[in-house]
XYZ file of C-alpha atoms in Angstrom:
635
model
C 22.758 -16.286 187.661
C 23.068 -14.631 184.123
C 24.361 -11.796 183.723
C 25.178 -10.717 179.848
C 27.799 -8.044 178.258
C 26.087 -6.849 175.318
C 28.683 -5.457 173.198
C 28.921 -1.604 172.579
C 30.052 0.359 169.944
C 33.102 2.508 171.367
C 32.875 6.285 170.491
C 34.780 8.108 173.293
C 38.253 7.396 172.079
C 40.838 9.400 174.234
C 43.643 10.219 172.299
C 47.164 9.181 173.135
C 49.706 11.251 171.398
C 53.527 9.460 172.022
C 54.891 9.032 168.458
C 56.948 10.732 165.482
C 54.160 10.238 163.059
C 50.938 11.534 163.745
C 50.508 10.418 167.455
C 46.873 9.185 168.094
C 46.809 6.641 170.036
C 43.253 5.216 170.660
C 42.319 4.170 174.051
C 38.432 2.446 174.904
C 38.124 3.661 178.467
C 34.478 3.139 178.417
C 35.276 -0.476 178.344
C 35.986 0.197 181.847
C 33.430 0.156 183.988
C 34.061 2.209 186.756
C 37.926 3.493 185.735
C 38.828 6.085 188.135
C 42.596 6.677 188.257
C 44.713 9.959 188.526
C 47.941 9.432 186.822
C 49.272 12.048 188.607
C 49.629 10.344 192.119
C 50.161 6.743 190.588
C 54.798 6.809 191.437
C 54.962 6.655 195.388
C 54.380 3.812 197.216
C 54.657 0.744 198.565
C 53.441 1.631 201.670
C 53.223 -2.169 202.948
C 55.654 -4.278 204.439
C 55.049 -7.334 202.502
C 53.182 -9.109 199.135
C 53.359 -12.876 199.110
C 51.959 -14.668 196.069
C 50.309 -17.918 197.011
C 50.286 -20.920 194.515
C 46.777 -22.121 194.824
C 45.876 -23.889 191.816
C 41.892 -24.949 192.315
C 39.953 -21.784 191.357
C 36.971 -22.939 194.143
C 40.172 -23.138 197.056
C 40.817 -19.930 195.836
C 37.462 -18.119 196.390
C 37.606 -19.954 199.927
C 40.673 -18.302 200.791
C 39.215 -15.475 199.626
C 36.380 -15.217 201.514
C 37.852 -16.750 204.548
C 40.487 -13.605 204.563
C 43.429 -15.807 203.743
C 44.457 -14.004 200.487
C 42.918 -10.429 199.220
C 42.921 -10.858 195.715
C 43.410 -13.225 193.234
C 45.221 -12.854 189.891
C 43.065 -14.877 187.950
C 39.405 -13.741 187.121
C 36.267 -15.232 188.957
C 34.504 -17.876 187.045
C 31.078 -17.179 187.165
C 30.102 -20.500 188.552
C 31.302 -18.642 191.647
C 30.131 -15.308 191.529
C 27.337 -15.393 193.482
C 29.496 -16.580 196.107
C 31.470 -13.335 196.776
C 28.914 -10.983 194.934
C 26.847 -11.246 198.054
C 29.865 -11.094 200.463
C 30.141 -7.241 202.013
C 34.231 -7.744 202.353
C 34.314 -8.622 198.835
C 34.428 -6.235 195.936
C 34.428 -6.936 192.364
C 36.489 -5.642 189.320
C 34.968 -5.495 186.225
C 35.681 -4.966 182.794
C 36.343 -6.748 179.009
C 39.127 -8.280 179.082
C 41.835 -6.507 176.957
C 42.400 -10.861 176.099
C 40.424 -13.775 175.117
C 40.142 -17.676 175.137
C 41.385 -18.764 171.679
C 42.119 -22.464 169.493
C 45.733 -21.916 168.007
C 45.737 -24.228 165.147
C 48.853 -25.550 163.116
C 48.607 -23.718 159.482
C 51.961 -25.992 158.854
C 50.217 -29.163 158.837
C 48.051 -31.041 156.798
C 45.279 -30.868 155.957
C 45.051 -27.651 158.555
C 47.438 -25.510 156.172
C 43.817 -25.520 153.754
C 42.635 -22.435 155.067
C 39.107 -23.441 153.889
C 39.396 -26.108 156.629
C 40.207 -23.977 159.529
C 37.315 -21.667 158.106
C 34.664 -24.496 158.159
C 35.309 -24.860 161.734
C 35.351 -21.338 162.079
C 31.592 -21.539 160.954
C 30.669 -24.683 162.969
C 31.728 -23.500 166.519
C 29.354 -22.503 168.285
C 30.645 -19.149 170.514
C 27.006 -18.327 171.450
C 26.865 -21.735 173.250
C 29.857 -21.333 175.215
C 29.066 -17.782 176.436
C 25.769 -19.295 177.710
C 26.909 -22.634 178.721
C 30.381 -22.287 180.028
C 31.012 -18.381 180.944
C 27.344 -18.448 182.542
C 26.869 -14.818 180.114
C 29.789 -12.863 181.259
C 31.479 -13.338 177.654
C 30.586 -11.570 174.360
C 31.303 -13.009 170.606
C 34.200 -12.202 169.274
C 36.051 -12.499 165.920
C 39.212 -9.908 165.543
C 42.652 -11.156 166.689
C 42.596 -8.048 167.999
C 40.324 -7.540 171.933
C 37.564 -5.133 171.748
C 39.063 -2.949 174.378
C 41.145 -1.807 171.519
C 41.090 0.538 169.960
C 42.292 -0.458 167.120
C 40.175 -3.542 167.030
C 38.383 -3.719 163.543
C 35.400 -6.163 165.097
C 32.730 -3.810 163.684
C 34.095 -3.401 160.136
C 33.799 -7.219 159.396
C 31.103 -8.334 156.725
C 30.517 -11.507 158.636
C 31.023 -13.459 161.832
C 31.825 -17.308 163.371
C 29.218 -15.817 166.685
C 26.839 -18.686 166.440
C 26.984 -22.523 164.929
C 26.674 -22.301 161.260
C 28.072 -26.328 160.220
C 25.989 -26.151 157.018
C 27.963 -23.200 155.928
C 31.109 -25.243 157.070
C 30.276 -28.761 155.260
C 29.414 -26.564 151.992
C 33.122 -25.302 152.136
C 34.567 -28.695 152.823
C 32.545 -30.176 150.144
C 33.515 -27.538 147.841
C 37.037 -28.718 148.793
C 37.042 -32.245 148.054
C 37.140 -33.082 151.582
C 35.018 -36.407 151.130
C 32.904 -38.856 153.767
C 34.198 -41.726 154.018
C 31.175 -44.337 153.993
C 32.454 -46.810 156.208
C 33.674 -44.426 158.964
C 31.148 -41.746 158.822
C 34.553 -39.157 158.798
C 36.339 -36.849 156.023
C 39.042 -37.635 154.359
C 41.501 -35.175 153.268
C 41.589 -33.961 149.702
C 44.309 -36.292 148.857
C 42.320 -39.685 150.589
C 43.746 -40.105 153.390
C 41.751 -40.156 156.491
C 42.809 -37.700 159.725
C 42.084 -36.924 163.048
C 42.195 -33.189 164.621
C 43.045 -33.257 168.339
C 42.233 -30.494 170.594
C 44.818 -30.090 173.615
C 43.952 -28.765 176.901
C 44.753 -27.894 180.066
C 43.281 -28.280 183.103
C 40.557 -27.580 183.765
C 39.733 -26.655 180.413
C 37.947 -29.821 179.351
C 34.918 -28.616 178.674
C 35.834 -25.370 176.477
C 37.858 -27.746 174.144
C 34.640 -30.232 174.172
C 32.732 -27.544 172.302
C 35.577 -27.826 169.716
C 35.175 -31.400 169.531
C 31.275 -31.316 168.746
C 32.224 -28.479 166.099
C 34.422 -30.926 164.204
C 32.102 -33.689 164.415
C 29.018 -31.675 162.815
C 31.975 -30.764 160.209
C 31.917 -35.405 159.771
C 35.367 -34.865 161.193
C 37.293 -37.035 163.701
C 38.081 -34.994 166.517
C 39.274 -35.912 170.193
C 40.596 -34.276 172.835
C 43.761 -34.355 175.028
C 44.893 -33.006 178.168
C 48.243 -31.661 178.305
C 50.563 -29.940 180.324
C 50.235 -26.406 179.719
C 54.275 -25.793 180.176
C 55.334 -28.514 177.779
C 52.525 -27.495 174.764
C 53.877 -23.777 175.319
C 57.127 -24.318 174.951
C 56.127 -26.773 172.080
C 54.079 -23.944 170.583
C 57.210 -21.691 171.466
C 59.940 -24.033 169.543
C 57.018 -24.727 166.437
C 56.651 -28.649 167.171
C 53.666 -30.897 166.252
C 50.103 -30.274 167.255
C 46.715 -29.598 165.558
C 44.995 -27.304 167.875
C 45.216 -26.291 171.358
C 43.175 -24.142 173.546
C 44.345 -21.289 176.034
C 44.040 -17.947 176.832
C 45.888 -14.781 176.404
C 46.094 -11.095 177.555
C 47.277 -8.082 176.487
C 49.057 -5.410 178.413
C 49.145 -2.226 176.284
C 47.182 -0.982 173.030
C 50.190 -1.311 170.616
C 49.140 -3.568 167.773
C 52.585 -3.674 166.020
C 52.708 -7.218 166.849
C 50.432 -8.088 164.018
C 53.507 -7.566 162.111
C 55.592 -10.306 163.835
C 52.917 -12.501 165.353
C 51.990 -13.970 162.161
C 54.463 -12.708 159.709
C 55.589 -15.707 157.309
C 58.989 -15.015 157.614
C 58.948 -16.004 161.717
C 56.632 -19.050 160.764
C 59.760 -20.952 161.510
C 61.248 -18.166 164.115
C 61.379 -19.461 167.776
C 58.888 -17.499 169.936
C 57.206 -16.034 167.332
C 54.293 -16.817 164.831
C 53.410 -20.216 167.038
C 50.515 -21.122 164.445
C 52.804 -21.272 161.686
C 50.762 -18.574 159.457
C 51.648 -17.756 155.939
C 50.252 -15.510 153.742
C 51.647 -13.110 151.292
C 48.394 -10.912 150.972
C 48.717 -10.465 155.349
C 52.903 -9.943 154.695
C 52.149 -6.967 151.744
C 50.524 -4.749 154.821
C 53.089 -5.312 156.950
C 55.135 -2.395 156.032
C 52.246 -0.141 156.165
C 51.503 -1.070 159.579
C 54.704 -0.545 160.333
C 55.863 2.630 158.783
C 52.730 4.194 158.132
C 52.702 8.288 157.962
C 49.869 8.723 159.701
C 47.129 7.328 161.432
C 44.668 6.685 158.864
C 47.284 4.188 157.099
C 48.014 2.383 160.203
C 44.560 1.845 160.959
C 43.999 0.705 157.688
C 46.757 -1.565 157.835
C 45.475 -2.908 161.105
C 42.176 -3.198 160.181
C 42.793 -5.258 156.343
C 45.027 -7.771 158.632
C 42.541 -8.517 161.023
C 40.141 -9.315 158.259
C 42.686 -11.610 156.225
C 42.855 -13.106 159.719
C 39.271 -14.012 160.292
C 39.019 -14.979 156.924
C 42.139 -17.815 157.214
C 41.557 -18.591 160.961
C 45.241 -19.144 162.152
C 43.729 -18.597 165.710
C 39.810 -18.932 166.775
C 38.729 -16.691 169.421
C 36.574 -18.297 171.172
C 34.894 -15.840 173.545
C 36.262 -12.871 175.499
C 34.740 -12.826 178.677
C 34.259 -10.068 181.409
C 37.058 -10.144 183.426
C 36.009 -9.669 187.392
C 38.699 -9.710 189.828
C 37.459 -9.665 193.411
C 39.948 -8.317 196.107
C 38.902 -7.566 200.392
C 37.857 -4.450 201.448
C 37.921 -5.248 205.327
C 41.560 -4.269 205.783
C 43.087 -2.169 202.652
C 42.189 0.203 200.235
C 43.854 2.382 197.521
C 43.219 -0.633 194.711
C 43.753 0.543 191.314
C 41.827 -0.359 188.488
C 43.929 -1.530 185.532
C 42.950 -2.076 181.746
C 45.870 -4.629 181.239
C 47.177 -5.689 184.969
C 43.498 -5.581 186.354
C 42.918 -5.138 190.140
C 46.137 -7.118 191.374
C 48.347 -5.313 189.023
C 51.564 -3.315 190.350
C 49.644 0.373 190.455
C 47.941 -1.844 193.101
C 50.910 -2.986 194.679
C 52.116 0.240 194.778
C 49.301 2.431 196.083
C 47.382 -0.326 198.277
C 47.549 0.618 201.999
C 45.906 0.190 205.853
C 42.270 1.721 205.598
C 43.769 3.834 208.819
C 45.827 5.489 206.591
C 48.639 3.814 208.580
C 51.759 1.579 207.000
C 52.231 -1.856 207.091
C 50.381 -5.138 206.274
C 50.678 -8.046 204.453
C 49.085 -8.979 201.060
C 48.511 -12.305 200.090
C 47.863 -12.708 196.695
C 47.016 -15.725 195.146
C 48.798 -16.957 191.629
C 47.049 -20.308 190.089
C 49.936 -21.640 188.677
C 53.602 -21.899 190.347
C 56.908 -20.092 188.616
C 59.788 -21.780 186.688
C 61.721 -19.000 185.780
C 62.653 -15.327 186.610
C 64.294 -14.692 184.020
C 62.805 -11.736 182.470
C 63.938 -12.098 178.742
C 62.251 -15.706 178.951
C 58.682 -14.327 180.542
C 57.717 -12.825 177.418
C 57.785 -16.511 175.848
C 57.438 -20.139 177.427
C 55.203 -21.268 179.745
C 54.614 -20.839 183.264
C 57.823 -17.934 182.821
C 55.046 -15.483 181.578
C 53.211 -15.667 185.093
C 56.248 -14.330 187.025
C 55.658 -10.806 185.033
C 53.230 -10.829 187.676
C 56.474 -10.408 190.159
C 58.641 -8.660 187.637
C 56.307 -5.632 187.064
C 56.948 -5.093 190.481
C 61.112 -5.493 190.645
C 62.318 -3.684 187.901
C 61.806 0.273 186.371
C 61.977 1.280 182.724
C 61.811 4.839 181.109
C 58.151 4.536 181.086
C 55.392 2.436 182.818
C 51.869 1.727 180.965
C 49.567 3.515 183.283
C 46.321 1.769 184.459
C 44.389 3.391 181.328
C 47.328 2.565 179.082
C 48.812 6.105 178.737
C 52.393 6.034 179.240
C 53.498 6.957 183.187
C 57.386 8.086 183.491
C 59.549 5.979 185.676
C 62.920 6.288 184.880
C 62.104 8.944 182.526
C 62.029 13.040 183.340
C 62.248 14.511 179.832
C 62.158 13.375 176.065
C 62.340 14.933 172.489
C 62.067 13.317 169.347
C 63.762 14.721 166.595
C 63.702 13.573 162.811
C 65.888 15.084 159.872
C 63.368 17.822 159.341
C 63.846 19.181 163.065
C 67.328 18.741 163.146
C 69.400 18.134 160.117
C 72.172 16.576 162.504
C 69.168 13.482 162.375
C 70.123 11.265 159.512
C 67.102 11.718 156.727
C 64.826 8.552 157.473
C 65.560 8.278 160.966
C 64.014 8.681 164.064
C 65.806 10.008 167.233
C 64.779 10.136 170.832
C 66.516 12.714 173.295
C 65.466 11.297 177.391
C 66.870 12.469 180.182
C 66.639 10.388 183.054
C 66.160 11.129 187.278
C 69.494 11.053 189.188
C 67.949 9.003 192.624
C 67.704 5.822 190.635
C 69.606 3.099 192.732
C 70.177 -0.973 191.865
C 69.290 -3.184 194.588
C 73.114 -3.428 195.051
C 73.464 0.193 196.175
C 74.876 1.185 192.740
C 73.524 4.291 191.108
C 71.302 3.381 187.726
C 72.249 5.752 184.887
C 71.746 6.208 181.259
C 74.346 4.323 180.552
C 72.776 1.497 182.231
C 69.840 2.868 180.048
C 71.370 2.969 176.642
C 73.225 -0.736 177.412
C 69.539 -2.494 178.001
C 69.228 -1.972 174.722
C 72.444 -2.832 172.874
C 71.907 -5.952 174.901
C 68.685 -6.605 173.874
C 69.879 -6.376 170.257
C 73.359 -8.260 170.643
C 72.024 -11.310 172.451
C 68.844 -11.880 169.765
C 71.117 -12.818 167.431
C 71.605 -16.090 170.119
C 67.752 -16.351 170.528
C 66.875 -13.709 173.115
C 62.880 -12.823 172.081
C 63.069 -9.291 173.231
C 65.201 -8.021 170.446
C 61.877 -8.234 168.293
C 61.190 -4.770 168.413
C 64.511 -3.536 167.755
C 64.466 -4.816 164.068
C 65.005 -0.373 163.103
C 66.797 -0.336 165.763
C 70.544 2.047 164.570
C 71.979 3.082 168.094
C 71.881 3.675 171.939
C 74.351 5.961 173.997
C 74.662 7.771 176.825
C 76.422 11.362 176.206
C 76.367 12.160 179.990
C 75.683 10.449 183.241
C 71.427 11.019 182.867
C 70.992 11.480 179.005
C 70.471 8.607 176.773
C 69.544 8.682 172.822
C 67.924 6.543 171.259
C 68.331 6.084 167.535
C 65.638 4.361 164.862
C 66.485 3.827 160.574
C 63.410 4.451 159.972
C 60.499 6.813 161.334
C 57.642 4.561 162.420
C 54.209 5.045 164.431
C 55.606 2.272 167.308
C 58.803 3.522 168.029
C 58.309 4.659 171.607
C 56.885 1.492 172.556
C 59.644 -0.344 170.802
C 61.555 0.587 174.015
C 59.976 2.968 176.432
C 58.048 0.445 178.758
C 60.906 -2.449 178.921
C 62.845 -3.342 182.284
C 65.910 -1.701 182.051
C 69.078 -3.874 183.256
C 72.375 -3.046 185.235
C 75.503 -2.775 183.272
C 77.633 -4.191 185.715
C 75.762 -7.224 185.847
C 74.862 -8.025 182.256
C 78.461 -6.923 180.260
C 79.876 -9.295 177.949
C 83.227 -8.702 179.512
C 82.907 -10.227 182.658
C 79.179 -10.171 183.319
C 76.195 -12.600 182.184
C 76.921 -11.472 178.558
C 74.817 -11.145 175.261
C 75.094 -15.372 174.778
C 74.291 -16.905 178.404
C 70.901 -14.405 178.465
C 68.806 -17.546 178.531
C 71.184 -19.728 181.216
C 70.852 -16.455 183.719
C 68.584 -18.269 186.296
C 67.853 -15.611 189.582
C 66.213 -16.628 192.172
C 66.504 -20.659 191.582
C 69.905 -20.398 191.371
C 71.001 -18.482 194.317
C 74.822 -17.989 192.056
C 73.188 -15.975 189.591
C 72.376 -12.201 190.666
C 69.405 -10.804 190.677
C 69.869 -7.042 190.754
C 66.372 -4.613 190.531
C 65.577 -1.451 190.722
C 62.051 -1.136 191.199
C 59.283 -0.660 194.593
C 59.722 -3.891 195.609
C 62.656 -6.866 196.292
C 62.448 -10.523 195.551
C 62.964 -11.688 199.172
C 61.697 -15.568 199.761
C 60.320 -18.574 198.416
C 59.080 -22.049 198.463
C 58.953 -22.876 194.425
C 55.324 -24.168 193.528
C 54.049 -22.516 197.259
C 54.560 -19.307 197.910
C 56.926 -16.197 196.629
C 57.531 -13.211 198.983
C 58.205 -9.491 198.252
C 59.268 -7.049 200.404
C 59.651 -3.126 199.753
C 62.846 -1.655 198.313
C 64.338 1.057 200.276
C 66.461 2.523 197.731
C 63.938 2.818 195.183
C 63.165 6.302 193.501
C 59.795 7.083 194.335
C 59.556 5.311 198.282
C 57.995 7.191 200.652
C 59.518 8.068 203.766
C 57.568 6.009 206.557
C 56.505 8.332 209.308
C 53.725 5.554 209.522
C 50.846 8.339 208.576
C 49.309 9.172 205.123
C 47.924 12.549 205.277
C 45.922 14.927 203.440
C 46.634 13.739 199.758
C 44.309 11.793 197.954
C 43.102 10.757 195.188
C 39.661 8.816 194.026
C 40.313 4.606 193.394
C 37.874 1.823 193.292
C 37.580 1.269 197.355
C 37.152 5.241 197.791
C 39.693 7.593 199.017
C 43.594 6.616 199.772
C 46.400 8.907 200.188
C 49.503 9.512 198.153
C 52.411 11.865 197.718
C 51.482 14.075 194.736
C 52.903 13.734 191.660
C 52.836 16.384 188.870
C 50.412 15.163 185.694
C 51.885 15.175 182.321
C 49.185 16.010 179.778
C 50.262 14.005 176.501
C 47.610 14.820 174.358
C 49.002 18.570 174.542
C 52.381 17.365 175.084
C 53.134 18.433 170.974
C 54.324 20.606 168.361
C 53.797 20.446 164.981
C 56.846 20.704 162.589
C 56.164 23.818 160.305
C 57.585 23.618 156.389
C 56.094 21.769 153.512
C 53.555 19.535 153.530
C 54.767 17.562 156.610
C 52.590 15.673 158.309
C 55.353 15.011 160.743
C 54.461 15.847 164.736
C 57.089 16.254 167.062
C 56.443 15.745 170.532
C 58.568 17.056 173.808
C 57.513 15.979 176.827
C 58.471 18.019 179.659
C 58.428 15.627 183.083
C 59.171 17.459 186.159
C 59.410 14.416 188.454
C 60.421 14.595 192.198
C 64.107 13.917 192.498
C 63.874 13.865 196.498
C 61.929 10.974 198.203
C 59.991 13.005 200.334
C 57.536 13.155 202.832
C 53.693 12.599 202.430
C 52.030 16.530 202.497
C 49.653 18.089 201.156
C 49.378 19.307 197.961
């Protein structure tokens, strides 16, 4: 069956307005087919008595199990080899939309003769992507070039004056020739500039054989000596992670907001050697000279600028090939539960799902089975941002811990934790160092750890020194505190925030990451800023593991299954009179109830500093959230 994306130019841009600087934020929610979410009612839930992820690690067991009832979704997207087997199935429903992600060749700018960018470029130019969205993704792929995925919108895909779509080698040999890279008579191969032959293996894993094939044949038609290896996708991670030896190596990636302030640290030459960061080894001091604007841009039209002239000095070197970005289809049951939300970054099985799913009687209860393709080695949640199969049990964190803010299934920024905010700079309030940024949140006063000890801003304002303390001993989540001047809690539910500098990314700097408990973490007594990466919940049953959020870690069998059951304590559970009545909203299986919560319009959520020629915006978000868990009634 073929079925083919054709790429559209995005023109309804909703604008996300968050920031100190001038706050558009642009969204692509026409990349969604079919979004339908109301913000507003997104907070209460769960409203079932159990989610159990199931390890099943063959993608054709998993659509059995799917269609035989014994998991409801999957976490992983439907290869199209088996679409038609649950496109036809009246149970099944199916999730569709670009993936805000893509399939990608990370290749090693550090080693030769891969650090000639000309190189990388020729096979840039001999790949063929057309082939592999016909041949391998069966259609449901587009071309892609930008670093950055089309559903953002930030993504500079269109401005490009050329593009690596469709096999071009004789464009590719030209460059090499150009570059002294010579044929070897007797071998048939190229030898590097300096004479020496070389190989370029492509590493895999499972079942990715045939993607990195295509790579192979590219080479070849470049009269290069290519192979390819399988490999343990755990081990080349972390070998990525810690900048050890490879040439190229093939995986995927997804993104989970719309931020793009990574391009400043991804592949920044000064983390080329930085563990965690900048895993192709990139350097380039044209790329580095935008940083700053990216970064402390004044207003949107020199961030976007900034974004856009790195993305283009990033197809031009090739650090990373994207090789396709498909459509990412989810399919989940409809015979038992409804109130599935549709989610640009978490997709169908994300935790608005988790939270809102429920009995199509409207009753409570249920278990969902959800199945993971790969098992979990760590729970740590500073080390899921990084190595390995650690980034898969996000999938389980989203749904443990609470932060100020969570991104919202269309990417605008939901309050958890959070009930009010102002940010101030020196022109709004001269008390606010000149320079600096400075964010003003109160916080809701029902927040409870797992423990049965209240959460308050002081557990708030201590997330972050700790984030910043223990990245001087490695920790990767200091990353975005590199501005970062100072965190405190005046009172018992207000925490400030302070930034050096004034910067477009600021709020996300901070507002969506798990806040931790004080007690637990202190460096008097508790885990401590230097054991952050020896902190092993869950497999070590010594170490706590103390959450906040709708659900609890409660059992496991590592590499079979890992259970989660509801959290009584936390802030936004309904009270269980085993009926949802009378308030609903619209989601992808139709109607589902949920307690009402009050919207907060951020695109009107601002005021604009008056004085000068300021281009400064200030923004105060006013967040009346329900301090009371409360019954479901109608609005």
């Amino acid at each position: 069956m073929m079925f083919r994306n054709r790429r559209v130019k995005v023109h309804n841009w909703a604008i996300f307005t968050i920031f100190v600087l001038l706050l558009a934020f642009l969204t692509s929610p026409n990349n969604v087919q079919g979004l339908e979410s109301t913000i507003s009612n997104l907070s209460t839930g769960p409203y079932v008595d159990e989610v159990i992820f199931k390890v099943i690690v063959d993608p054709g067991q998993t659509v059995l199990a799917l269609r035989t009832g014994e998991i409801e979704m999957d976490t992983g997207f439907i290869h199209p080899y088996y679409f038609p087997q649950v496109d036809t199935d009246p149970d099944i429903d199916i999730f569709r939309t670009f993936r805000n992600g893509y399939g990608h060749i990370t290749i090693n700018c550090a080693k030769y003769p891969l650090n000639i960018s000309g190189l990388r470029r020729a096979f840039a130019f001999a790949f063929d992507k057309t082939r592999f969205t016909e041949e391998i993704m069966d259609g449901f792929s587009i071309e892609h070039d930008s670093l950055v995925p089309l559903p953002n919108g930030w993504c500079a895909e269109e401005q490009f004056d050329y593009h690596y779509y469709t096999a071009q080698p004789d464009i590719g040999n030209q460059i090499l020739d150009d570059l002294n890279f010579t044929i070897d008579a007797e071998t048939g191969f190229r030898l590097a500039p300096n004479g020496t032959p070389f190989e370029i293996n492509i590493e895999y894993g499972s079942p990715e054989y045939s993607k990195a094939l295509i790579g192979v044949d590219a080479l070849n038609s470049l009269h290069i000596n290519a192979s390819t290896r399988s490999a343990d996708f755990n081990e080349y991670i972390s070998r990525l992670d810690s900048h050890g030896d490879y040439d190229m190596v093939f995986y995927e990636v997804n993104f989970y907001s719309n931020d793009v302030d990574w391009l400043a640290y991804e592949y920044w030459s000064e983390n080329a050697d930085t563990p965690y960061q900048n895993p192709t080894n990139f350097r380039n001091a044209t790329y580095d000279n935008w940083r700053d604007q990216l970064l402390y841009g004044t207003s949107y039209e020199a961030v976007f600028e900034a974004a856009a002239e790195m993305q283009k000095i990033l197809q031009y070197n090739v650090p990373r090939l994207v090789v396709y970005e498909n459509t990412y289809m989810q399919a989940y049951r409809n015979d038992k539960f409804t109130g599935h939300v549709e989610d640009l970054g978490r997709y169908i099985s994300g935790p608005w799902t988790m939270r809102k799913i429920h009995n199509l009687d409207g009753s409570f209860g249920g278990t969902i089975p959800i199945a993971v393709g790969i098992g979990f080695n760590s729970f740590n949640i500073f080390l899921t941002v990084s190595s390995g199969s650690a980034k898969f049990a996000s999938l389980i964190s989203d749904n443990l811990y609470s932060s100020l803010f969570k991104q919202g299934p269309d990417f605008n920024p939901q309050p958890d934790l959070a009930e009010s905010m102002l940010i101030e700079t020196h022109s709004d309030n001269p008390a606010v160092p000149d320079g600096h940024t400075r964010f003003t949140i109160d916080i809701i006063q029902n927040a409870t750890w797992s423990d049965g000890t209240p959460l308050t801003a002081y557990d708030v304002a201590f997330t972050y020194i700790y984030q910043y303390e223990s990245a001087a001993y490695g920790n990767p989540v200091g990353t975005n505190l590199e501005d970062f001047m100072a965190s405190y809690a005046p009172n018992q539910y207000r925490v400030i925030l302070e930034f050096k500098t004034e910067s477009y990314w600021h709020f996300s700097d901070f507002a969506f990451d798990y806040i931790i408990p004080h007690h637990i973490f202190n460096n008097s007594g508790g885990i401590g800023y230097e054991e952050w990466n020896t902190w092993n919940p869950v497999f070590d049953v010594t170490d706590p593991h103390v959450t906040c959020g709708p659900y609890l870690f409660s059992d496991f069998d590592a590499g079979e299954f890992y259970r989660l059951e509801p959290n009584p304590l936390f802030h936004y559970a309904p009270i269980n009179d085993n009926t949802l009545t009378n308030t609903t909203t619209t989601t992808t299986s139709g109607t589902t109830n949920q307690t009402a919560m009050p919207e907060i319009n951020w695109s009107q959520a601002i005021s604009f500093g008056v004085g000068g020629f300021s281009s400064i915006v200030i923004l105060y978000c006013s967040v009346h959230i329900f301090h009371e868990r409360r019954s479901l009634k109608s609005k």
